[in-house]
Short mmCIF file of C-alpha atoms in Angstrom, two decimals:
data_model
loop_
_atom_site.label_atom_id
_atom_site.label_comp_id
_atom_site.label_asym_id
_atom_site.label_seq_id
_atom_site.Cartn_x
_atom_site.Cartn_y
_atom_site.Cartn_z
CA GLY A 1181 -10.54 -4.08 -16.13
CA GLN A 1182 -9.49 -4.88 -12.61
CA ASN A 1183 -11.46 -3.43 -9.73
CA ILE A 1184 -11.50 -3.51 -5.95
CA ASP A 1185 -14.50 -2.00 -4.15
CA GLN A 1186 -14.74 -1.10 -0.48
CA PRO A 1187 -16.79 1.50 1.39
CA THR A 1188 -15.21 4.95 1.60
CA GLU A 1189 -15.96 5.54 5.25
CA MET A 1190 -17.52 3.75 8.23
CA THR A 1191 -18.30 4.81 11.78
CA ALA A 1192 -18.49 2.52 14.80
CA THR A 1193 -18.61 2.75 18.58
CA GLU A 1194 -15.82 1.86 20.98
CA GLY A 1195 -16.26 -1.69 22.25
CA ALA A 1196 -18.49 -2.72 19.35
CA ILE A 1197 -17.86 -4.93 16.29
CA VAL A 1198 -17.46 -3.68 12.72
CA GLN A 1199 -17.22 -5.52 9.41
CA ILE A 1200 -15.46 -3.90 6.43
CA ASN A 1201 -16.34 -5.49 3.11
CA CYS A 1202 -14.23 -5.77 -0.03
CA THR A 1203 -15.34 -7.09 -3.42
CA TYR A 1204 -12.96 -7.67 -6.27
CA GLN A 1205 -12.81 -8.41 -9.98
CA THR A 1206 -9.29 -9.22 -11.07
CA SER A 1207 -7.35 -11.10 -13.72
CA GLY A 1208 -6.64 -14.19 -11.69
CA PHE A 1209 -6.24 -14.49 -7.94
CA ASN A 1210 -3.21 -15.31 -5.82
CA GLY A 1211 -4.41 -14.04 -2.48
CA LEU A 1212 -6.00 -11.08 -0.75
CA PHE A 1213 -4.38 -8.74 1.76
CA TRP A 1214 -5.69 -6.35 4.38
CA TYR A 1215 -3.53 -3.45 5.54
CA GLN A 1216 -4.09 -0.84 8.23
CA GLN A 1217 -2.91 2.73 7.73
CA HIS A 1218 -3.05 5.39 10.43
CA ALA A 1219 -3.02 8.97 9.21
CA GLY A 1220 0.48 10.04 8.23
CA GLU A 1221 1.93 6.58 8.79
CA ALA A 1222 2.98 3.55 6.77
CA PRO A 1223 0.40 0.91 5.82
CA THR A 1224 0.99 -2.17 8.00
CA PHE A 1225 0.15 -5.76 7.14
CA LEU A 1226 -2.88 -7.25 8.88
CA SER A 1227 -3.80 -10.46 7.06
CA TYR A 1228 -3.43 -12.61 3.97
CA ASN A 1229 -6.11 -15.03 2.70
CA VAL A 1230 -5.66 -17.35 -0.25
CA LEU A 1231 -8.12 -20.12 0.68
CA ASP A 1232 -11.82 -19.75 1.46
CA GLY A 1233 -12.77 -19.32 5.05
CA LEU A 1234 -12.10 -17.30 8.14
CA GLU A 1235 -8.65 -16.48 9.53
CA GLU A 1236 -8.64 -15.20 13.10
CA LYS A 1237 -5.84 -13.17 14.60
CA GLY A 1238 -6.69 -11.72 17.99
CA ARG A 1239 -9.39 -9.06 17.72
CA PHE A 1240 -9.12 -9.06 13.93
CA SER A 1241 -10.49 -11.72 11.55
CA SER A 1242 -10.48 -11.87 7.77
CA PHE A 1243 -12.84 -13.89 5.60
CA LEU A 1244 -12.55 -14.89 1.94
CA SER A 1245 -14.97 -16.34 -0.60
CA ARG A 1246 -13.21 -16.79 -3.93
CA SER A 1247 -16.37 -17.88 -5.76
CA LYS A 1248 -18.07 -14.62 -4.77
CA GLY A 1249 -15.01 -12.38 -5.18
CA TYR A 1250 -15.61 -11.18 -1.65
CA SER A 1251 -13.72 -10.62 1.56
CA TYR A 1252 -14.37 -8.90 4.85
CA LEU A 1253 -12.29 -7.71 7.76
CA LEU A 1254 -13.98 -8.10 11.15
CA LEU A 1255 -12.79 -5.99 14.05
CA LYS A 1256 -14.05 -6.89 17.54
CA GLU A 1257 -13.93 -5.00 20.84
CA LEU A 1258 -13.13 -1.81 18.99
CA GLN A 1259 -10.63 0.56 20.55
CA MET A 1260 -10.01 4.22 19.75
CA LYS A 1261 -6.62 3.27 18.30
CA ASP A 1262 -8.43 1.25 15.61
CA SER A 1263 -9.39 4.54 13.95
CA ALA A 1264 -7.49 4.25 10.67
CA SER A 1265 -7.89 3.46 6.99
CA TYR A 1266 -8.15 -0.20 6.03
CA LEU A 1267 -6.84 -1.17 2.61
CA CYS A 1268 -7.89 -4.27 0.67
CA ALA A 1269 -5.53 -5.55 -2.04
CA VAL A 1270 -5.56 -8.57 -4.37
CA LEU A 1271 -2.56 -10.32 -5.89
CA ASP A 1272 -3.52 -11.00 -9.51
CA SER A 1273 -2.31 -13.69 -11.92
CA ASN A 1274 0.83 -11.64 -12.70
CA TYR A 1275 1.57 -11.30 -8.98
CA GLN A 1276 0.73 -7.61 -9.15
CA LEU A 1277 -1.05 -6.09 -6.15
CA ILE A 1278 -4.31 -4.39 -7.10
CA TRP A 1279 -5.46 -1.97 -4.39
CA GLY A 1280 -8.79 -0.66 -3.22
CA ALA A 1281 -9.12 3.01 -2.30
CA GLY A 1282 -9.35 2.15 1.40
CA THR A 1283 -12.05 2.44 4.06
CA LYS A 1284 -11.67 5.16 6.65
CA LEU A 1285 -12.92 3.81 9.98
CA ILE A 1286 -13.96 6.34 12.61
CA ILE A 1287 -14.38 5.08 16.18
CA LYS A 1288 -16.58 7.12 18.52
CA PRO A 1289 -16.54 6.86 22.32
CA GLU B 556 9.79 2.02 12.58
CA THR B 557 8.84 -0.59 10.02
CA GLY B 558 12.27 -1.49 8.70
CA VAL B 559 11.78 0.63 5.59
CA THR B 560 13.06 4.18 6.00
CA GLN B 561 12.10 7.03 3.71
CA THR B 562 13.61 10.50 3.60
CA PRO B 563 12.62 13.24 3.63
CA ARG B 564 9.26 12.93 5.40
CA HIS B 565 8.05 16.19 3.90
CA LEU B 566 9.15 18.03 0.76
CA VAL B 567 7.96 21.25 -0.82
CA MET B 568 9.39 21.98 -4.24
CA GLY B 569 8.83 24.39 -7.07
CA MET B 570 8.01 23.19 -10.56
CA THR B 571 11.52 23.96 -11.80
CA ASN B 572 13.36 22.23 -8.94
CA LYS B 573 15.17 18.90 -8.96
CA LYS B 574 14.97 16.74 -5.86
CA SER B 575 15.33 13.09 -4.90
CA LEU B 576 13.43 10.81 -2.55
CA LYS B 577 15.35 8.08 -0.77
CA CYS B 578 14.25 4.69 0.50
CA GLU B 579 16.34 2.21 2.46
CA GLN B 580 15.61 -1.27 3.80
CA HIS B 581 17.76 -3.79 5.61
CA LEU B 582 15.19 -6.56 5.79
CA GLY B 583 16.96 -8.71 3.23
CA HIS B 584 14.16 -8.14 0.74
CA ASN B 585 14.83 -8.44 -2.97
CA ALA B 586 11.93 -6.43 -4.37
CA MET B 587 11.32 -2.70 -3.87
CA TYR B 588 8.44 -0.55 -5.03
CA TRP B 589 7.46 3.10 -5.44
CA TYR B 590 3.78 3.93 -4.95
CA LYS B 591 1.86 7.19 -5.23
CA GLN B 592 -0.99 7.70 -2.75
CA SER B 593 -3.54 10.43 -3.40
CA ALA B 594 -6.53 11.16 -1.20
CA LYS B 595 -9.45 8.73 -1.66
CA LYS B 596 -7.70 6.91 -4.50
CA PRO B 597 -6.14 3.43 -4.62
CA LEU B 598 -2.41 3.14 -4.27
CA GLU B 599 -0.84 3.65 -7.70
CA LEU B 600 2.14 1.44 -8.47
CA MET B 601 4.86 3.47 -10.18
CA PHE B 602 7.97 1.32 -10.36
CA VAL B 603 9.12 -2.14 -9.29
CA TYR B 604 12.65 -3.41 -8.89
CA ASN B 605 13.18 -7.14 -8.42
CA PHE B 606 16.75 -8.19 -7.64
CA LYS B 607 17.87 -4.67 -8.69
CA GLU B 608 16.29 -4.98 -12.13
CA GLN B 609 13.38 -2.72 -13.05
CA THR B 610 10.45 -4.96 -13.89
CA GLU B 611 7.55 -2.50 -13.97
CA ASN B 612 7.07 1.04 -15.17
CA ASN B 613 3.38 1.77 -15.10
CA SER B 614 3.26 4.55 -17.70
CA VAL B 615 4.85 6.97 -15.30
CA PRO B 616 5.83 10.36 -16.79
CA SER B 617 9.54 10.82 -17.44
CA ARG B 618 9.70 13.61 -14.87
CA PHE B 619 9.89 10.73 -12.36
CA SER B 620 13.10 8.73 -12.66
CA PRO B 621 13.87 5.74 -10.40
CA GLU B 622 17.28 4.42 -9.44
CA CYS B 623 18.15 1.23 -7.60
CA PRO B 624 21.91 1.05 -6.97
CA ASN B 625 21.62 -2.08 -4.79
CA SER B 626 18.92 -4.25 -3.24
CA SER B 627 18.77 -2.11 -0.10
CA HIS B 628 18.39 1.34 -1.61
CA LEU B 629 15.87 2.93 -3.94
CA PHE B 630 15.68 6.51 -5.16
CA LEU B 631 13.05 8.52 -6.99
CA HIS B 632 14.50 11.50 -8.82
CA LEU B 633 12.08 14.35 -9.47
CA HIS B 634 12.32 17.20 -11.95
CA THR B 635 9.94 19.75 -13.50
CA LEU B 636 7.00 18.36 -11.54
CA GLN B 637 3.42 19.60 -11.83
CA PRO B 638 1.06 20.59 -8.99
CA GLU B 639 -1.00 17.42 -9.62
CA ASP B 640 2.07 15.41 -8.62
CA SER B 641 1.52 16.52 -5.03
CA ALA B 642 0.82 13.33 -3.07
CA LEU B 643 2.23 10.88 -0.54
CA TYR B 644 4.98 8.78 -2.11
CA LEU B 645 5.40 5.41 -0.45
CA CYS B 646 8.27 2.99 -0.76
CA ALA B 647 7.73 -0.68 -0.01
CA SER B 648 9.76 -3.86 -0.06
CA SER B 649 9.00 -7.57 -0.10
CA HIS B 650 10.93 -10.82 -0.06
CA GLU B 651 10.40 -11.03 -3.81
CA GLN B 652 7.96 -9.50 -6.29
CA GLY B 653 4.40 -10.47 -5.45
CA SER B 654 5.39 -12.26 -2.27
CA PRO B 655 2.43 -13.61 -0.26
CA SER B 656 4.26 -12.68 2.92
CA GLY B 657 3.25 -9.11 2.19
CA TYR B 658 4.90 -5.80 1.65
CA THR B 659 6.62 -3.65 4.26
CA PHE B 660 6.00 0.05 3.70
CA GLY B 661 7.91 3.12 4.71
CA SER B 662 6.11 6.09 6.26
CA GLY B 663 6.23 7.99 3.00
CA THR B 664 7.31 11.38 1.73
CA ARG B 665 4.57 14.00 1.65
CA LEU B 666 5.35 15.96 -1.52
CA THR B 667 3.88 19.36 -2.28
CA VAL B 668 4.60 20.95 -5.66
CA VAL B 669 4.07 24.71 -5.75
#
């Protein structure tokens, strides 16, 4: 079966750095997405990785290793507004998005 | 505002009621999706429409009935729901099915079945 694993919840301190991991086992691979979802709001697109390596976008970076079935989202200089759920999703060989259950990130002052 | 609008934002309905959820996008996208989001569970894909044609129906019970009259509008008709159907129902759109440019989501309808 297809599976996406990510931690259920993480806590970090304002101003610090946090890394949210995602491992996947899917039927084929056509890219990996990270989305951010604040409570009661729509998920919003953060990043898309299809090749190995690190993609940096401001305070957020996303890394992919296809051989290891592994990705992480790195958030730097954490702000209180970064408190949200972070969703990992993989586009499989049928171009279907397979979703993880999300990681709830709690930022403390 | 993401460009995908869902109404209503909140809905409470009895098990014998009939209601409809509405989704609208004017992003020029050709694919639209209904997802169910329950607490601490992955997003569950329910239905996909690509160029107005239904391409996916992931074993969804017949008490959920989708309708896509045009590429900008998507409905989810509900009837004789069960309490376990209470969840956040999200609509999304993309340029085409499985587009690497990502999906744009609406804010969802929080459905409570009593």
